[in-house]
Amino acid sequence: MLTFIALSDPTRRRIVELLAEGERSAGELGECFDISAPAISQHLKVLKEAHLVQVRAEAQRRIYALDPTGLEELEDWVHRIRGFWSERLDVLEKRLVANPEKKKRRPT
């Protein structure tokens, strides 16, 4: 899943956070970091390939915004994982309530 690879880098996570506040040009994003413009471009490329950001041309500038596609993919994954654990915890709770004598006792 490219989304997690893209978000594994703290600079890219910060770019996503900045874009959550609103659209920005590549130059505006670059001003927020102490790295080169080519490095920012590389981070934006990774985020774009993961469908986390989208870009549009506005004269000579490139304007970046969050791409809902990648965020929906991430949200779907979290939902599936949350469902997995919810079901198992529900089963565990039912078993513990049904068999209270089988609860482990802490050693004294």
PDB file of N, CA and C in Angstrom:
ATOM      1  N   MET A   1       0.851  -1.176   0.000  1.00  0.00           N
ATOM      2  CA  MET A   1       0.000   0.000   0.000  1.00  0.00           C
ATOM      3  C   MET A   1       0.898   1.241   0.000  1.00  0.00           C
ATOM      4  N   LEU A   2       0.881   1.950  -1.112  1.00  0.00           N
ATOM      5  CA  LEU A   2       1.737   3.126  -1.272  1.00  0.00           C
ATOM      6  C   LEU A   2       1.435   4.230  -0.263  1.00  0.00           C
ATOM      7  N   THR A   3       0.215   4.265   0.208  1.00  0.00           N
ATOM      8  CA  THR A   3      -0.173   5.306   1.166  1.00  0.00           C
ATOM      9  C   THR A   3       0.710   5.270   2.406  1.00  0.00           C
ATOM     10  N   PHE A   4       0.917   4.081   2.963  1.00  0.00           N
ATOM     11  CA  PHE A   4       1.724   3.979   4.179  1.00  0.00           C
ATOM     12  C   PHE A   4       3.192   4.267   3.908  1.00  0.00           C
ATOM     13  N   ILE A   5       3.684   3.851   2.763  1.00  0.00           N
ATOM     14  CA  ILE A   5       5.077   4.156   2.411  1.00  0.00           C
ATOM     15  C   ILE A   5       5.243   5.660   2.304  1.00  0.00           C
ATOM     16  N   ALA A   6       4.304   6.309   1.635  1.00  0.00           N
ATOM     17  CA  ALA A   6       4.386   7.763   1.469  1.00  0.00           C
ATOM     18  C   ALA A   6       4.329   8.480   2.816  1.00  0.00           C
ATOM     19  N   LEU A   7       3.480   8.011   3.698  1.00  0.00           N
ATOM     20  CA  LEU A   7       3.307   8.682   4.990  1.00  0.00           C
ATOM     21  C   LEU A   7       4.340   8.262   6.033  1.00  0.00           C
ATOM     22  N   SER A   8       5.228   7.356   5.674  1.00  0.00           N
ATOM     23  CA  SER A   8       6.254   6.927   6.626  1.00  0.00           C
ATOM     24  C   SER A   8       7.318   7.998   6.834  1.00  0.00           C
ATOM     25  N   ASP A   9       7.380   8.955   5.951  1.00  0.00           N
ATOM     26  CA  ASP A   9       8.374  10.025   6.058  1.00  0.00           C
ATOM     27  C   ASP A   9       7.770  11.238   6.765  1.00  0.00           C
ATOM     28  N   PRO A  10       8.458  11.772   7.778  1.00  0.00           N
ATOM     29  CA  PRO A  10       7.889  12.902   8.531  1.00  0.00           C
ATOM     30  C   PRO A  10       7.690  14.164   7.688  1.00  0.00           C
ATOM     31  N   THR A  11       8.534  14.394   6.700  1.00  0.00           N
ATOM     32  CA  THR A  11       8.361  15.573   5.846  1.00  0.00           C
ATOM     33  C   THR A  11       7.076  15.435   5.033  1.00  0.00           C
ATOM     34  N   ARG A  12       6.846  14.251   4.495  1.00  0.00           N
ATOM     35  CA  ARG A  12       5.625  14.053   3.710  1.00  0.00           C
ATOM     36  C   ARG A  12       4.384  14.125   4.592  1.00  0.00           C
ATOM     37  N   ARG A  13       4.471  13.607   5.810  1.00  0.00           N
ATOM     38  CA  ARG A  13       3.320  13.739   6.726  1.00  0.00           C
ATOM     39  C   ARG A  13       3.030  15.214   6.983  1.00  0.00           C
ATOM     40  N   ARG A  14       4.071  15.997   7.163  1.00  0.00           N
ATOM     41  CA  ARG A  14       3.880  17.427   7.424  1.00  0.00           C
ATOM     42  C   ARG A  14       3.286  18.136   6.207  1.00  0.00           C
ATOM     43  N   ILE A  15       3.709  17.733   5.015  1.00  0.00           N
ATOM     44  CA  ILE A  15       3.134  18.319   3.801  1.00  0.00           C
ATOM     45  C   ILE A  15       1.634  18.034   3.756  1.00  0.00           C
ATOM     46  N   VAL A  16       1.240  16.810   4.068  1.00  0.00           N
ATOM     47  CA  VAL A  16      -0.179  16.460   4.086  1.00  0.00           C
ATOM     48  C   VAL A  16      -0.919  17.310   5.119  1.00  0.00           C
ATOM     49  N   GLU A  17      -0.317  17.508   6.279  1.00  0.00           N
ATOM     50  CA  GLU A  17      -0.941  18.345   7.317  1.00  0.00           C
ATOM     51  C   GLU A  17      -1.101  19.783   6.831  1.00  0.00           C
ATOM     52  N   LEU A  18      -0.091  20.306   6.160  1.00  0.00           N
ATOM     53  CA  LEU A  18      -0.181  21.673   5.635  1.00  0.00           C
ATOM     54  C   LEU A  18      -1.275  21.786   4.584  1.00  0.00           C
ATOM     55  N   LEU A  19      -1.370  20.788   3.718  1.00  0.00           N
ATOM     56  CA  LEU A  19      -2.399  20.824   2.685  1.00  0.00           C
ATOM     57  C   LEU A  19      -3.797  20.622   3.265  1.00  0.00           C
ATOM     58  N   ALA A  20      -3.891  20.010   4.431  1.00  0.00           N
ATOM     59  CA  ALA A  20      -5.195  19.885   5.098  1.00  0.00           C
ATOM     60  C   ALA A  20      -5.720  21.267   5.496  1.00  0.00           C
ATOM     61  N   GLU A  21      -4.809  22.220   5.654  1.00  0.00           N
ATOM     62  CA  GLU A  21      -5.204  23.598   5.980  1.00  0.00           C
ATOM     63  C   GLU A  21      -5.643  24.367   4.743  1.00  0.00           C
ATOM     64  N   GLY A  22      -5.253  23.888   3.560  1.00  0.00           N
ATOM     65  CA  GLY A  22      -5.625  24.555   2.316  1.00  0.00           C
ATOM     66  C   GLY A  22      -4.586  24.333   1.231  1.00  0.00           C
ATOM     67  N   GLU A  23      -4.981  24.623   0.014  1.00  0.00           N
ATOM     68  CA  GLU A  23      -4.083  24.455  -1.128  1.00  0.00           C
ATOM     69  C   GLU A  23      -2.858  25.352  -0.998  1.00  0.00           C
ATOM     70  N   ARG A  24      -1.740  24.866  -1.551  1.00  0.00           N
ATOM     71  CA  ARG A  24      -0.490  25.641  -1.538  1.00  0.00           C
ATOM     72  C   ARG A  24       0.309  25.322  -2.792  1.00  0.00           C
ATOM     73  N   SER A  25       1.107  26.276  -3.188  1.00  0.00           N
ATOM     74  CA  SER A  25       2.018  26.025  -4.305  1.00  0.00           C
ATOM     75  C   SER A  25       3.227  25.257  -3.789  1.00  0.00           C
ATOM     76  N   ALA A  26       3.972  24.684  -4.709  1.00  0.00           N
ATOM     77  CA  ALA A  26       5.190  23.965  -4.329  1.00  0.00           C
ATOM     78  C   ALA A  26       6.146  24.915  -3.612  1.00  0.00           C
ATOM     79  N   GLY A  27       6.240  26.144  -4.084  1.00  0.00           N
ATOM     80  CA  GLY A  27       7.113  27.134  -3.445  1.00  0.00           C
ATOM     81  C   GLY A  27       6.687  27.462  -2.024  1.00  0.00           C
ATOM     82  N   GLU A  28       5.393  27.606  -1.813  1.00  0.00           N
ATOM     83  CA  GLU A  28       4.885  27.876  -0.466  1.00  0.00           C
ATOM     84  C   GLU A  28       5.166  26.710   0.469  1.00  0.00           C
ATOM     85  N   LEU A  29       5.021  25.506  -0.053  1.00  0.00           N
ATOM     86  CA  LEU A  29       5.337  24.337   0.772  1.00  0.00           C
ATOM     87  C   LEU A  29       6.823  24.311   1.095  1.00  0.00           C
ATOM     88  N   GLY A  30       7.643  24.607   0.106  1.00  0.00           N
ATOM     89  CA  GLY A  30       9.093  24.611   0.305  1.00  0.00           C
ATOM     90  C   GLY A  30       9.548  25.580   1.367  1.00  0.00           C
ATOM     91  N   GLU A  31       8.855  26.702   1.498  1.00  0.00           N
ATOM     92  CA  GLU A  31       9.210  27.703   2.509  1.00  0.00           C
ATOM     93  C   GLU A  31       9.024  27.189   3.930  1.00  0.00           C
ATOM     94  N   CYS A  32       8.265  26.138   4.093  1.00  0.00           N
ATOM     95  CA  CYS A  32       7.989  25.581   5.419  1.00  0.00           C
ATOM     96  C   CYS A  32       9.060  24.595   5.876  1.00  0.00           C
ATOM     97  N   PHE A  33      10.030  24.309   5.015  1.00  0.00           N
ATOM     98  CA  PHE A  33      11.045  23.296   5.312  1.00  0.00           C
ATOM     99  C   PHE A  33      12.435  23.837   5.039  1.00  0.00           C
ATOM    100  N   ASP A  34      13.388  23.231   5.683  1.00  0.00           N
ATOM    101  CA  ASP A  34      14.785  23.603   5.481  1.00  0.00           C
ATOM    102  C   ASP A  34      15.458  22.580   4.556  1.00  0.00           C
ATOM    103  N   ILE A  35      14.807  22.334   3.413  1.00  0.00           N
ATOM    104  CA  ILE A  35      15.361  21.427   2.417  1.00  0.00           C
ATOM    105  C   ILE A  35      15.232  22.081   1.043  1.00  0.00           C
ATOM    106  N   SER A  36      15.911  21.525   0.074  1.00  0.00           N
ATOM    107  CA  SER A  36      15.952  22.123  -1.266  1.00  0.00           C
ATOM    108  C   SER A  36      14.622  21.969  -2.003  1.00  0.00           C
ATOM    109  N   ALA A  37      14.437  22.821  -3.011  1.00  0.00           N
ATOM    110  CA  ALA A  37      13.240  22.739  -3.849  1.00  0.00           C
ATOM    111  C   ALA A  37      13.150  21.378  -4.556  1.00  0.00           C
ATOM    112  N   PRO A  38      14.277  20.829  -5.077  1.00  0.00           N
ATOM    113  CA  PRO A  38      14.179  19.495  -5.681  1.00  0.00           C
ATOM    114  C   PRO A  38      13.743  18.419  -4.677  1.00  0.00           C
ATOM    115  N   ALA A  39      14.154  18.544  -3.425  1.00  0.00           N
ATOM    116  CA  ALA A  39      13.746  17.579  -2.405  1.00  0.00           C
ATOM    117  C   ALA A  39      12.239  17.681  -2.152  1.00  0.00           C
ATOM    118  N   ILE A  40      11.713  18.892  -2.093  1.00  0.00           N
ATOM    119  CA  ILE A  40      10.268  19.091  -1.929  1.00  0.00           C
ATOM    120  C   ILE A  40       9.535  18.475  -3.114  1.00  0.00           C
ATOM    121  N   SER A  41      10.053  18.708  -4.320  1.00  0.00           N
ATOM    122  CA  SER A  41       9.440  18.134  -5.518  1.00  0.00           C
ATOM    123  C   SER A  41       9.402  16.610  -5.455  1.00  0.00           C
ATOM    124  N   GLN A  42      10.465  16.013  -4.956  1.00  0.00           N
ATOM    125  CA  GLN A  42      10.502  14.555  -4.842  1.00  0.00           C
ATOM    126  C   GLN A  42       9.459  14.066  -3.840  1.00  0.00           C
ATOM    127  N   HIS A  43       9.338  14.752  -2.715  1.00  0.00           N
ATOM    128  CA  HIS A  43       8.321  14.383  -1.719  1.00  0.00           C
ATOM    129  C   HIS A  43       6.918  14.518  -2.316  1.00  0.00           C
ATOM    130  N   LEU A  44       6.678  15.593  -3.055  1.00  0.00           N
ATOM    131  CA  LEU A  44       5.373  15.792  -3.675  1.00  0.00           C
ATOM    132  C   LEU A  44       5.087  14.714  -4.718  1.00  0.00           C
ATOM    133  N   LYS A  45       6.114  14.289  -5.437  1.00  0.00           N
ATOM    134  CA  LYS A  45       5.953  13.218  -6.422  1.00  0.00           C
ATOM    135  C   LYS A  45       5.509  11.922  -5.742  1.00  0.00           C
ATOM    136  N   VAL A  46       6.153  11.586  -4.626  1.00  0.00           N
ATOM    137  CA  VAL A  46       5.786  10.368  -3.887  1.00  0.00           C
ATOM    138  C   VAL A  46       4.340  10.470  -3.398  1.00  0.00           C
ATOM    139  N   LEU A  47       3.963  11.615  -2.861  1.00  0.00           N
ATOM    140  CA  LEU A  47       2.593  11.809  -2.368  1.00  0.00           C
ATOM    141  C   LEU A  47       1.580  11.731  -3.513  1.00  0.00           C
ATOM    142  N   LYS A  48       1.952  12.266  -4.668  1.00  0.00           N
ATOM    143  CA  LYS A  48       1.062  12.215  -5.830  1.00  0.00           C
ATOM    144  C   LYS A  48       0.893  10.777  -6.313  1.00  0.00           C
ATOM    145  N   GLU A  49       1.971  10.017  -6.371  1.00  0.00           N
ATOM    146  CA  GLU A  49       1.896   8.620  -6.803  1.00  0.00           C
ATOM    147  C   GLU A  49       1.054   7.772  -5.840  1.00  0.00           C
ATOM    148  N   ALA A  50       1.034   8.159  -4.581  1.00  0.00           N
ATOM    149  CA  ALA A  50       0.220   7.459  -3.573  1.00  0.00           C
ATOM    150  C   ALA A  50      -1.214   7.987  -3.537  1.00  0.00           C
ATOM    151  N   HIS A  51      -1.531   8.919  -4.426  1.00  0.00           N
ATOM    152  CA  HIS A  51      -2.876   9.512  -4.511  1.00  0.00           C
ATOM    153  C   HIS A  51      -3.254  10.251  -3.225  1.00  0.00           C
ATOM    154  N   LEU A  52      -2.256  10.830  -2.577  1.00  0.00           N
ATOM    155  CA  LEU A  52      -2.533  11.631  -1.378  1.00  0.00           C
ATOM    156  C   LEU A  52      -2.632  13.119  -1.701  1.00  0.00           C
ATOM    157  N   VAL A  53      -1.996  13.541  -2.797  1.00  0.00           N
ATOM    158  CA  VAL A  53      -2.108  14.931  -3.239  1.00  0.00           C
ATOM    159  C   VAL A  53      -2.417  14.946  -4.725  1.00  0.00           C
ATOM    160  N   GLN A  54      -3.032  16.017  -5.137  1.00  0.00           N
ATOM    161  CA  GLN A  54      -3.277  16.255  -6.553  1.00  0.00           C
ATOM    162  C   GLN A  54      -2.721  17.630  -6.902  1.00  0.00           C
ATOM    163  N   VAL A  55      -2.427  17.849  -8.155  1.00  0.00           N
ATOM    164  CA  VAL A  55      -1.796  19.094  -8.585  1.00  0.00           C
ATOM    165  C   VAL A  55      -2.534  19.651  -9.793  1.00  0.00           C
ATOM    166  N   ARG A  56      -2.573  20.958  -9.850  1.00  0.00           N
ATOM    167  CA  ARG A  56      -3.128  21.626 -11.021  1.00  0.00           C
ATOM    168  C   ARG A  56      -2.206  22.793 -11.371  1.00  0.00           C
ATOM    169  N   ALA A  57      -2.151  23.099 -12.640  1.00  0.00           N
ATOM    170  CA  ALA A  57      -1.320  24.210 -13.105  1.00  0.00           C
ATOM    171  C   ALA A  57      -2.126  25.498 -13.032  1.00  0.00           C
ATOM    172  N   GLU A  58      -1.450  26.516 -12.555  1.00  0.00           N
ATOM    173  CA  GLU A  58      -2.054  27.846 -12.496  1.00  0.00           C
ATOM    174  C   GLU A  58      -0.972  28.803 -13.001  1.00  0.00           C
ATOM    175  N   ALA A  59      -1.015  29.111 -14.302  1.00  0.00           N
ATOM    176  CA  ALA A  59       0.052  29.858 -14.977  1.00  0.00           C
ATOM    177  C   ALA A  59       1.358  29.073 -14.834  1.00  0.00           C
ATOM    178  N   GLN A  60       2.373  29.654 -14.221  1.00  0.00           N
ATOM    179  CA  GLN A  60       3.661  28.975 -14.045  1.00  0.00           C
ATOM    180  C   GLN A  60       3.746  28.196 -12.731  1.00  0.00           C
ATOM    181  N   ARG A  61       2.743  28.324 -11.900  1.00  0.00           N
ATOM    182  CA  ARG A  61       2.779  27.669 -10.588  1.00  0.00           C
ATOM    183  C   ARG A  61       2.051  26.337 -10.613  1.00  0.00           C
ATOM    184  N   ARG A  62       2.460  25.464  -9.737  1.00  0.00           N
ATOM    185  CA  ARG A  62       1.775  24.195  -9.521  1.00  0.00           C
ATOM    186  C   ARG A  62       1.122  24.282  -8.149  1.00  0.00           C
ATOM    187  N   ILE A  63      -0.173  24.106  -8.114  1.00  0.00           N
ATOM    188  CA  ILE A  63      -0.932  24.211  -6.870  1.00  0.00           C
ATOM    189  C   ILE A  63      -1.291  22.803  -6.417  1.00  0.00           C
ATOM    190  N   TYR A  64      -0.945  22.503  -5.168  1.00  0.00           N
ATOM    191  CA  TYR A  64      -1.178  21.176  -4.596  1.00  0.00           C
ATOM    192  C   TYR A  64      -2.329  21.225  -3.608  1.00  0.00           C
ATOM    193  N   ALA A  65      -3.095  20.138  -3.599  1.00  0.00           N
ATOM    194  CA  ALA A  65      -4.221  19.976  -2.674  1.00  0.00           C
ATOM    195  C   ALA A  65      -4.287  18.508  -2.289  1.00  0.00           C
ATOM    196  N   LEU A  66      -4.991  18.215  -1.214  1.00  0.00           N
ATOM    197  CA  LEU A  66      -5.181  16.820  -0.822  1.00  0.00           C
ATOM    198  C   LEU A  66      -6.035  16.108  -1.872  1.00  0.00           C
ATOM    199  N   ASP A  67      -5.721  14.858  -2.096  1.00  0.00           N
ATOM    200  CA  ASP A  67      -6.482  14.016  -3.018  1.00  0.00           C
ATOM    201  C   ASP A  67      -7.315  13.055  -2.182  1.00  0.00           C
ATOM    202  N   PRO A  68      -8.626  13.152  -2.260  1.00  0.00           N
ATOM    203  CA  PRO A  68      -9.473  12.286  -1.439  1.00  0.00           C
ATOM    204  C   PRO A  68      -9.303  10.792  -1.745  1.00  0.00           C
ATOM    205  N   THR A  69      -8.813  10.448  -2.927  1.00  0.00           N
ATOM    206  CA  THR A  69      -8.666   9.040  -3.300  1.00  0.00           C
ATOM    207  C   THR A  69      -7.769   8.294  -2.323  1.00  0.00           C
ATOM    208  N   GLY A  70      -6.578   8.823  -2.073  1.00  0.00           N
ATOM    209  CA  GLY A  70      -5.639   8.168  -1.160  1.00  0.00           C
ATOM    210  C   GLY A  70      -6.138   8.173   0.268  1.00  0.00           C
ATOM    211  N   LEU A  71      -6.797   9.233   0.652  1.00  0.00           N
ATOM    212  CA  LEU A  71      -7.321   9.318   2.010  1.00  0.00           C
ATOM    213  C   LEU A  71      -8.455   8.317   2.218  1.00  0.00           C
ATOM    214  N   GLU A  72      -9.273   8.108   1.195  1.00  0.00           N
ATOM    215  CA  GLU A  72     -10.346   7.114   1.292  1.00  0.00           C
ATOM    216  C   GLU A  72      -9.765   5.706   1.408  1.00  0.00           C
ATOM    217  N   GLU A  73      -8.683   5.441   0.663  1.00  0.00           N
ATOM    218  CA  GLU A  73      -8.033   4.133   0.740  1.00  0.00           C
ATOM    219  C   GLU A  73      -7.513   3.889   2.151  1.00  0.00           C
ATOM    220  N   LEU A  74      -6.904   4.897   2.731  1.00  0.00           N
ATOM    221  CA  LEU A  74      -6.398   4.794   4.090  1.00  0.00           C
ATOM    222  C   LEU A  74      -7.540   4.597   5.086  1.00  0.00           C
ATOM    223  N   GLU A  75      -8.600   5.358   4.914  1.00  0.00           N
ATOM    224  CA  GLU A  75      -9.766   5.249   5.796  1.00  0.00           C
ATOM    225  C   GLU A  75     -10.407   3.866   5.707  1.00  0.00           C
ATOM    226  N   ASP A  76     -10.502   3.320   4.491  1.00  0.00           N
ATOM    227  CA  ASP A  76     -11.055   1.973   4.311  1.00  0.00           C
ATOM    228  C   ASP A  76     -10.216   0.933   5.043  1.00  0.00           C
ATOM    229  N   TRP A  77      -8.905   1.056   4.959  1.00  0.00           N
ATOM    230  CA  TRP A  77      -8.009   0.113   5.627  1.00  0.00           C
ATOM    231  C   TRP A  77      -8.194   0.184   7.141  1.00  0.00           C
ATOM    232  N   VAL A  78      -8.233   1.390   7.672  1.00  0.00           N
ATOM    233  CA  VAL A  78      -8.416   1.559   9.123  1.00  0.00           C
ATOM    234  C   VAL A  78      -9.762   0.964   9.548  1.00  0.00           C
ATOM    235  N   HIS A  79     -10.779   1.175   8.747  1.00  0.00           N
ATOM    236  CA  HIS A  79     -12.102   0.629   9.067  1.00  0.00           C
ATOM    237  C   HIS A  79     -12.073  -0.898   9.118  1.00  0.00           C
ATOM    238  N   ARG A  80     -11.393  -1.526   8.152  1.00  0.00           N
ATOM    239  CA  ARG A  80     -11.298  -2.993   8.139  1.00  0.00           C
ATOM    240  C   ARG A  80     -10.552  -3.506   9.366  1.00  0.00           C
ATOM    241  N   ILE A  81      -9.458  -2.854   9.711  1.00  0.00           N
ATOM    242  CA  ILE A  81      -8.666  -3.279  10.863  1.00  0.00           C
ATOM    243  C   ILE A  81      -9.448  -3.060  12.158  1.00  0.00           C
ATOM    244  N   ARG A  82     -10.119  -1.947  12.260  1.00  0.00           N
ATOM    245  CA  ARG A  82     -10.922  -1.664  13.454  1.00  0.00           C
ATOM    246  C   ARG A  82     -12.019  -2.712  13.605  1.00  0.00           C
ATOM    247  N   GLY A  83     -12.647  -3.102  12.504  1.00  0.00           N
ATOM    248  CA  GLY A  83     -13.674  -4.138  12.545  1.00  0.00           C
ATOM    249  C   GLY A  83     -13.116  -5.471  13.005  1.00  0.00           C
ATOM    250  N   PHE A  84     -11.925  -5.801  12.547  1.00  0.00           N
ATOM    251  CA  PHE A  84     -11.266  -7.041  12.957  1.00  0.00           C
ATOM    252  C   PHE A  84     -11.126  -7.083  14.473  1.00  0.00           C
ATOM    253  N   TRP A  85     -10.605  -6.019  15.060  1.00  0.00           N
ATOM    254  CA  TRP A  85     -10.383  -6.014  16.509  1.00  0.00           C
ATOM    255  C   TRP A  85     -11.677  -5.903  17.290  1.00  0.00           C
ATOM    256  N   SER A  86     -12.634  -5.164  16.797  1.00  0.00           N
ATOM    257  CA  SER A  86     -13.917  -5.039  17.495  1.00  0.00           C
ATOM    258  C   SER A  86     -14.598  -6.391  17.628  1.00  0.00           C
ATOM    259  N   GLU A  87     -14.605  -7.155  16.535  1.00  0.00           N
ATOM    260  CA  GLU A  87     -15.236  -8.480  16.572  1.00  0.00           C
ATOM    261  C   GLU A  87     -14.548  -9.381  17.591  1.00  0.00           C
ATOM    262  N   ARG A  88     -13.235  -9.401  17.596  1.00  0.00           N
ATOM    263  CA  ARG A  88     -12.508 -10.281  18.502  1.00  0.00           C
ATOM    264  C   ARG A  88     -12.657  -9.873  19.960  1.00  0.00           C
ATOM    265  N   LEU A  89     -12.675  -8.582  20.199  1.00  0.00           N
ATOM    266  CA  LEU A  89     -12.852  -8.112  21.574  1.00  0.00           C
ATOM    267  C   LEU A  89     -14.269  -8.411  22.069  1.00  0.00           C
ATOM    268  N   ASP A  90     -15.250  -8.339  21.171  1.00  0.00           N
ATOM    269  CA  ASP A  90     -16.625  -8.689  21.548  1.00  0.00           C
ATOM    270  C   ASP A  90     -16.713 -10.162  21.946  1.00  0.00           C
ATOM    271  N   VAL A  91     -16.057 -11.027  21.165  1.00  0.00           N
ATOM    272  CA  VAL A  91     -16.048 -12.468  21.475  1.00  0.00           C
ATOM    273  C   VAL A  91     -15.371 -12.707  22.819  1.00  0.00           C
ATOM    274  N   LEU A  92     -14.249 -12.057  23.044  1.00  0.00           N
ATOM    275  CA  LEU A  92     -13.538 -12.211  24.314  1.00  0.00           C
ATOM    276  C   LEU A  92     -14.415 -11.763  25.483  1.00  0.00           C
ATOM    277  N   GLU A  93     -15.080 -10.634  25.342  1.00  0.00           N
ATOM    278  CA  GLU A  93     -15.938 -10.133  26.416  1.00  0.00           C
ATOM    279  C   GLU A  93     -17.054 -11.128  26.731  1.00  0.00           C
ATOM    280  N   LYS A  94     -17.671 -11.682  25.684  1.00  0.00           N
ATOM    281  CA  LYS A  94     -18.755 -12.654  25.899  1.00  0.00           C
ATOM    282  C   LYS A  94     -18.246 -13.897  26.624  1.00  0.00           C
ATOM    283  N   ARG A  95     -17.051 -14.337  26.269  1.00  0.00           N
ATOM    284  CA  ARG A  95     -16.492 -15.523  26.921  1.00  0.00           C
ATOM    285  C   ARG A  95     -16.151 -15.251  28.378  1.00  0.00           C
ATOM    286  N   LEU A  96     -15.626 -14.081  28.645  1.00  0.00           N
ATOM    287  CA  LEU A  96     -15.277 -13.745  30.032  1.00  0.00           C
ATOM    288  C   LEU A  96     -16.520 -13.595  30.894  1.00  0.00           C
ATOM    289  N   VAL A  97     -17.569 -13.019  30.341  1.00  0.00           N
ATOM    290  CA  VAL A  97     -18.818 -12.858  31.089  1.00  0.00           C
ATOM    291  C   VAL A  97     -19.476 -14.220  31.310  1.00  0.00           C
ATOM    292  N   ALA A  98     -19.419 -15.087  30.311  1.00  0.00           N
ATOM    293  CA  ALA A  98     -20.050 -16.408  30.417  1.00  0.00           C
ATOM    294  C   ALA A  98     -19.292 -17.341  31.348  1.00  0.00           C
ATOM    295  N   ASN A  99     -17.995 -17.150  31.481  1.00  0.00           N
ATOM    296  CA  ASN A  99     -17.162 -18.041  32.300  1.00  0.00           C
ATOM    297  C   ASN A  99     -16.313 -17.227  33.275  1.00  0.00           C
ATOM    298  N   PRO A 100     -16.939 -16.576  34.236  1.00  0.00           N
ATOM    299  CA  PRO A 100     -16.157 -15.706  35.127  1.00  0.00           C
ATOM    300  C   PRO A 100     -15.122 -16.464  35.967  1.00  0.00           C
ATOM    301  N   GLU A 101     -15.363 -17.744  36.221  1.00  0.00           N
ATOM    302  CA  GLU A 101     -14.397 -18.508  37.042  1.00  0.00           C
ATOM    303  C   GLU A 101     -13.112 -18.789  36.273  1.00  0.00           C
ATOM    304  N   LYS A 102     -13.135 -18.651  34.957  1.00  0.00           N
ATOM    305  CA  LYS A 102     -11.951 -18.925  34.165  1.00  0.00           C
ATOM    306  C   LYS A 102     -11.056 -17.702  33.993  1.00  0.00           C
ATOM    307  N   LYS A 103     -11.467 -16.579  34.564  1.00  0.00           N
ATOM    308  CA  LYS A 103     -10.629 -15.395  34.516  1.00  0.00           C
ATOM    309  C   LYS A 103      -9.326 -15.690  35.249  1.00  0.00           C
ATOM    310  N   LYS A 104      -8.261 -15.249  34.691  1.00  0.00           N
ATOM    311  CA  LYS A 104      -6.968 -15.464  35.355  1.00  0.00           C
ATOM    312  C   LYS A 104      -6.883 -14.615  36.605  1.00  0.00           C
ATOM    313  N   ARG A 105      -6.333 -15.236  37.617  1.00  0.00           N
ATOM    314  CA  ARG A 105      -6.119 -14.509  38.863  1.00  0.00           C
ATOM    315  C   ARG A 105      -4.660 -14.100  38.935  1.00  0.00           C
ATOM    316  N   ARG A 106      -4.452 -12.926  39.423  1.00  0.00           N
ATOM    317  CA  ARG A 106      -3.074 -12.440  39.596  1.00  0.00           C
ATOM    318  C   ARG A 106      -2.455 -13.111  40.806  1.00  0.00           C
ATOM    319  N   PRO A 107      -1.188 -13.502  40.681  1.00  0.00           N
ATOM    320  CA  PRO A 107      -0.493 -14.101  41.848  1.00  0.00           C
ATOM    321  C   PRO A 107      -0.324 -13.064  42.966  1.00  0.00           C
ATOM    322  N   THR A 108      -0.413 -13.521  44.190  1.00  0.00           N
ATOM    323  CA  THR A 108      -0.256 -12.598  45.324  1.00  0.00           C
ATOM    324  C   THR A 108       1.107 -12.658  45.908  1.00  0.00           C
TER     325      THR A 108
END
